[in-house]
Short mmCIF file of C-alpha atoms in Angstrom, two decimals:
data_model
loop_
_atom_site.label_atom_id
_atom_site.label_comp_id
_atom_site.label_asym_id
_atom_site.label_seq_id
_atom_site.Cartn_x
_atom_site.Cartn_y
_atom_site.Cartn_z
CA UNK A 22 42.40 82.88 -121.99
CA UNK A 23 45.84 83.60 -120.87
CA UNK A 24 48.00 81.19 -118.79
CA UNK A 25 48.73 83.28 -115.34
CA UNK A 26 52.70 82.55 -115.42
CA UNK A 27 53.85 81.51 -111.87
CA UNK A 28 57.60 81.42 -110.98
CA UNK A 29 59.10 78.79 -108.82
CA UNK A 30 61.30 79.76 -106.15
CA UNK A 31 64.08 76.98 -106.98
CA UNK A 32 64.15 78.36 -110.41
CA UNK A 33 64.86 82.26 -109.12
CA UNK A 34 67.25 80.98 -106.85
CA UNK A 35 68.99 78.88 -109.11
CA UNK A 36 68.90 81.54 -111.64
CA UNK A 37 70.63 84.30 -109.12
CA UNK A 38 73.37 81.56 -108.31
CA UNK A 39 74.48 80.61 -111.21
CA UNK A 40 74.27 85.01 -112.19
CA UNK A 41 76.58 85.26 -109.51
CA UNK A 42 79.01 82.18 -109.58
CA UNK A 43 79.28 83.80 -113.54
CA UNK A 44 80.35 86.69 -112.30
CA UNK A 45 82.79 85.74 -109.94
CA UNK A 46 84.16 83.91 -112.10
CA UNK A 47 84.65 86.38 -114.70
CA UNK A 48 86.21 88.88 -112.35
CA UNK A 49 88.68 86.26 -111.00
CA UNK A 50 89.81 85.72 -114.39
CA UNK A 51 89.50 89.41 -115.84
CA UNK A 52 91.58 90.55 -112.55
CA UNK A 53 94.30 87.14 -113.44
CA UNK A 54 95.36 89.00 -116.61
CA UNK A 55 92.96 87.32 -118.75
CA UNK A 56 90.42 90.04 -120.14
CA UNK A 57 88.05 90.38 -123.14
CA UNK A 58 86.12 87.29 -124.18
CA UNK A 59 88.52 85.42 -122.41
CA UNK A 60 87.53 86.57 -119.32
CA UNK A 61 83.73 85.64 -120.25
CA UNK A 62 84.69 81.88 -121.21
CA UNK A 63 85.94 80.55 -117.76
CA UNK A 64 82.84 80.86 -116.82
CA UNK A 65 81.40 78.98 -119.50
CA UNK A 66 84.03 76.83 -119.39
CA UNK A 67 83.84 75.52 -115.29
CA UNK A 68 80.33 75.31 -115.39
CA UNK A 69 80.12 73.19 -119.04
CA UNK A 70 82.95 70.52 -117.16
CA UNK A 71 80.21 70.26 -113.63
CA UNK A 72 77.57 69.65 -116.45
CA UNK A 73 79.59 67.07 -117.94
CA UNK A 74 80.67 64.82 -114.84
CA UNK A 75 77.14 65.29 -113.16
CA UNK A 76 75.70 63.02 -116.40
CA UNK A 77 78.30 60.81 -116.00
CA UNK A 78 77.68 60.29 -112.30
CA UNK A 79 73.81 59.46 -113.15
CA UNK A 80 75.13 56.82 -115.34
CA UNK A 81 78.05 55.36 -112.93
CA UNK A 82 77.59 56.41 -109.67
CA UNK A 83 81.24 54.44 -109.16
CA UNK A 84 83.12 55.80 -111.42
CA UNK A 85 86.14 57.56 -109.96
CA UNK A 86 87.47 59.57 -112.19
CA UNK A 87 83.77 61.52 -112.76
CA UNK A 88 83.80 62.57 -109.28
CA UNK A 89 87.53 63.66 -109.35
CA UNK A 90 86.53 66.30 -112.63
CA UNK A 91 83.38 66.87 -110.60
CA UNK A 92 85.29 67.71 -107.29
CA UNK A 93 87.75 69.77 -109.67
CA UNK A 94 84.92 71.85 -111.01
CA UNK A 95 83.15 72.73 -107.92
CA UNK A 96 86.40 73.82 -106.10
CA UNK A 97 86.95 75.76 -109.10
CA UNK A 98 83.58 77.55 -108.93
CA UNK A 99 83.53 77.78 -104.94
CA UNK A 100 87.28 79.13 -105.09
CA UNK A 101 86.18 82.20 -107.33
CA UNK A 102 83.38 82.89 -105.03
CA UNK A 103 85.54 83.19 -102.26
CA UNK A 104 88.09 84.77 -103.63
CA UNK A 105 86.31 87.44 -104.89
CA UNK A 106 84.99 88.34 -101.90
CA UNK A 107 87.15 90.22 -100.26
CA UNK A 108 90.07 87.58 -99.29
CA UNK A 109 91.93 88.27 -102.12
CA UNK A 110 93.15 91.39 -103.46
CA UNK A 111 92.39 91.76 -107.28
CA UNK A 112 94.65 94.45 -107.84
CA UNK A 113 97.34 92.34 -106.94
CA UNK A 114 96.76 88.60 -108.09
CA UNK A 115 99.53 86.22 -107.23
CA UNK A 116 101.63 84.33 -109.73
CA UNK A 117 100.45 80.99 -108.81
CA UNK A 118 97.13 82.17 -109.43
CA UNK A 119 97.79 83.24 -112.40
CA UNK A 120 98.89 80.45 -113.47
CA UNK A 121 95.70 78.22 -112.05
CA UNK A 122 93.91 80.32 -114.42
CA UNK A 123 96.49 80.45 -117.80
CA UNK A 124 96.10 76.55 -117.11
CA UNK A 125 92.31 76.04 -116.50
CA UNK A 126 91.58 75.64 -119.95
CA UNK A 127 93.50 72.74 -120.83
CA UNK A 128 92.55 71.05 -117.85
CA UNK A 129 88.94 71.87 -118.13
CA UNK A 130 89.75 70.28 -122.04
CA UNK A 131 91.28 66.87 -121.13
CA UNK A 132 88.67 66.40 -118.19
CA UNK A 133 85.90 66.99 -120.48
CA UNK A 134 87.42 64.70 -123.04
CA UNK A 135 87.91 61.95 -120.42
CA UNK A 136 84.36 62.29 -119.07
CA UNK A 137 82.60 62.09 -122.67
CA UNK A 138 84.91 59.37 -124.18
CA UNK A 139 85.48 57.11 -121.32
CA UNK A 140 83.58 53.60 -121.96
CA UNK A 141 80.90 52.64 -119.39
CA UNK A 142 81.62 49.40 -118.07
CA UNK A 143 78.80 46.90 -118.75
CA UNK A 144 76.90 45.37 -116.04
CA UNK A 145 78.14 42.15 -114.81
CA UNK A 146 75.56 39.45 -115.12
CA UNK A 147 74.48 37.61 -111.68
CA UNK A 148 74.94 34.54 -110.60
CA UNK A 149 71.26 33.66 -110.62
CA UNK A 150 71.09 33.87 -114.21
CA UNK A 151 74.22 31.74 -114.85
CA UNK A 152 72.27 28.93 -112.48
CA UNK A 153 69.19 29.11 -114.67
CA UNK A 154 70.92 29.33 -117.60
CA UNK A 155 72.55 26.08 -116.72
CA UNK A 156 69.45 24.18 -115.96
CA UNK A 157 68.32 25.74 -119.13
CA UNK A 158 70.85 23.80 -121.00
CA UNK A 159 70.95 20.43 -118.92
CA UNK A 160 66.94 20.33 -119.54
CA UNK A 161 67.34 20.28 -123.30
CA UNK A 162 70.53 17.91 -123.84
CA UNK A 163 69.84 15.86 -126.97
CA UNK A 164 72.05 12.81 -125.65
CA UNK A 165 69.95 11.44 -122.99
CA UNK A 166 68.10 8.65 -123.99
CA UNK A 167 64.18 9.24 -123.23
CA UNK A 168 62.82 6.69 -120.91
CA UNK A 169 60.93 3.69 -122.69
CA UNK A 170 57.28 3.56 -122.87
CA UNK A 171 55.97 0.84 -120.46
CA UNK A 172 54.29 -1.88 -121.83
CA UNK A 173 50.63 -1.87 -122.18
CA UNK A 174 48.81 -4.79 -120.69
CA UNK A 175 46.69 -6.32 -122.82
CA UNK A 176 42.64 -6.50 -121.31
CA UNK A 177 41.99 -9.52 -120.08
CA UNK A 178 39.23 -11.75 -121.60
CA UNK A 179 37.10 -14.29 -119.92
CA UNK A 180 38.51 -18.36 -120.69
CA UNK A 181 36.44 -19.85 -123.28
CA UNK A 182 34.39 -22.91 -121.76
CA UNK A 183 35.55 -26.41 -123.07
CA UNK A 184 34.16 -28.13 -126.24
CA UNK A 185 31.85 -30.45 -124.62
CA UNK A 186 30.11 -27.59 -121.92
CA UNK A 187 26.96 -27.29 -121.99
CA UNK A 188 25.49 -23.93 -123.41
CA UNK A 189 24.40 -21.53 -120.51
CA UNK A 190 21.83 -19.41 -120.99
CA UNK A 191 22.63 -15.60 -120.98
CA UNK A 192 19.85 -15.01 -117.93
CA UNK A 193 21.28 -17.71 -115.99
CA UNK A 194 24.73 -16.19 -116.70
CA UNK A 195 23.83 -12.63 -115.15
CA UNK A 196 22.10 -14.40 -112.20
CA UNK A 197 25.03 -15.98 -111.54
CA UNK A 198 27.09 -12.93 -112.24
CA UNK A 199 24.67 -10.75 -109.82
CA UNK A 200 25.26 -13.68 -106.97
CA UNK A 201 29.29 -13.72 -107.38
CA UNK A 202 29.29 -10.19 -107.27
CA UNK A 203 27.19 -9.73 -104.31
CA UNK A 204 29.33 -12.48 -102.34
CA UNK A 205 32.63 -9.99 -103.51
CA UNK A 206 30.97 -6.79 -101.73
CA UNK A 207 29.71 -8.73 -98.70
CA UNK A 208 33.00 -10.91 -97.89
CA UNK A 209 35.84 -8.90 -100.09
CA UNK A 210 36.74 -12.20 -101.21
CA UNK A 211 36.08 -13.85 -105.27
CA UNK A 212 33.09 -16.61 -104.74
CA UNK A 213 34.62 -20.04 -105.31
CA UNK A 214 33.22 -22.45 -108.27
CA UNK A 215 31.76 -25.04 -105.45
CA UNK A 216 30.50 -21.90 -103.43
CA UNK A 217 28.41 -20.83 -106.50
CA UNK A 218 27.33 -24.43 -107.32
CA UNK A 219 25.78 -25.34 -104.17
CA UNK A 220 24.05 -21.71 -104.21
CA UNK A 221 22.47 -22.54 -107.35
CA UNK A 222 22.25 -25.93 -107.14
CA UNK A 223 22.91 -26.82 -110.77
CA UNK A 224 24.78 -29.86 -112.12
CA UNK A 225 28.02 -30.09 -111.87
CA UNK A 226 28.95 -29.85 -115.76
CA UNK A 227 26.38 -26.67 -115.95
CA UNK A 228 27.99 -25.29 -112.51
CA UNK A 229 31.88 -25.59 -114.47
CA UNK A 230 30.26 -23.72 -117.36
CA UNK A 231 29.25 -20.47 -115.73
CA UNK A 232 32.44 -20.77 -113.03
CA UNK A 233 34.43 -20.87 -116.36
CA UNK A 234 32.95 -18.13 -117.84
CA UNK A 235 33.01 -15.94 -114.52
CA UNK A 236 36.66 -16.84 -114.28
CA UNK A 237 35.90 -18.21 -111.21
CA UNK A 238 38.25 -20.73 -109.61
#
């Protein structure tokens, strides 16, 4: 199946300007004394220098000396429009015209030179990558000392009971244990040695024994 073609306004347009624009200026230059193929390469020629300074405006928009050769071009283009309709009299071409058009080509040479040639300044970095750049560098310096370790603290370990304690049987122990704990949750205060020896009412070498081993004082 065949593709239907469909032709887009812009493009007709465009097409039928730049017909025209060709063809003005062709007669401009054909009436200036330059006839032939010369007369068909001005055309080429103006439109070939616009080309070249509108891609060097899409790559720096700043750049001064692109929209001078672009400015030069378009007055050149717009100027043989005008001129060739009906302000000036092609029979009769002035000299300074003349020699606007003996001298186009050289000009139209060095601007397109200029515009191709001419480095593109790089981009200038910003300031917020210089910062983190910085930091970069003052996080990684190798002559800092790194900070000591701190000391570990060694677990603490119940007090072995005297020689000559008595031995305490491991129930008695936890009982003890479960009553010195239960005073620490009810008051918020450690149960004293005397507390826990009247509570259990144990002798008082027995009572030193399990306060010992509780680490109680």
């Amino acid at each position: 199946m065949t593709r239907s073609l469909r032709l887009d306004a812009v493009l007709i347009q465009a097409v039928i300007a730049g017909a025209l624009s060709f063809a003005h200026l062709h007669d401009l230059a054909d009436a200036a004394g330059q006839s032939g193929w010369k007369a068909w390469a001005y055309p080429i020629s103006v439109d070939l220098l616009l080309v070249a300074a509108w891609r060097r405006l899409r790559t720096a928009r700043r750049d001064r000396s692109a929209w001078t050769w672009f400015t030069i071009a378009l007055f050149a283009s717009l100027g043989a429009n005008i001129a060739t309709a009906g302000l000036l009299d092609l029979e009769h071409v002035p000299a300074w015209l003349r020699i606007l058009v003996a001298g186009w080509p050289a000009l139209a040479f060095l601007g397109g030179t200029l515009l191709v040639h001419s480095p593109t300044e790089p981009a200038a970095p910003s300031q917020h990558v210089d910062e983190v750049a910085v930091l970069d560098v003052d996080m990684h310096r190798a002559d800092e000392p790194a900070p000591a370790p701190a000391p570990e603290l060694a677990p603490a370990t119940p007090e072995a009971p005297p020689a000559d304690a008595p031995a305490v049987p491991s129930a008695l122990l936890d009982h003890a244990r479960k009553i010195a704990d239960a005073h620490r949750a009810s008051t918020g205060s450690p149960m004293t040695a005397d507390a826990l020896s009247a509570r259990l009412q144990l002798p008082a070498p027995m009572a030193n024994a399990i306060a010992a081993q509780l680490q109680l004082t």
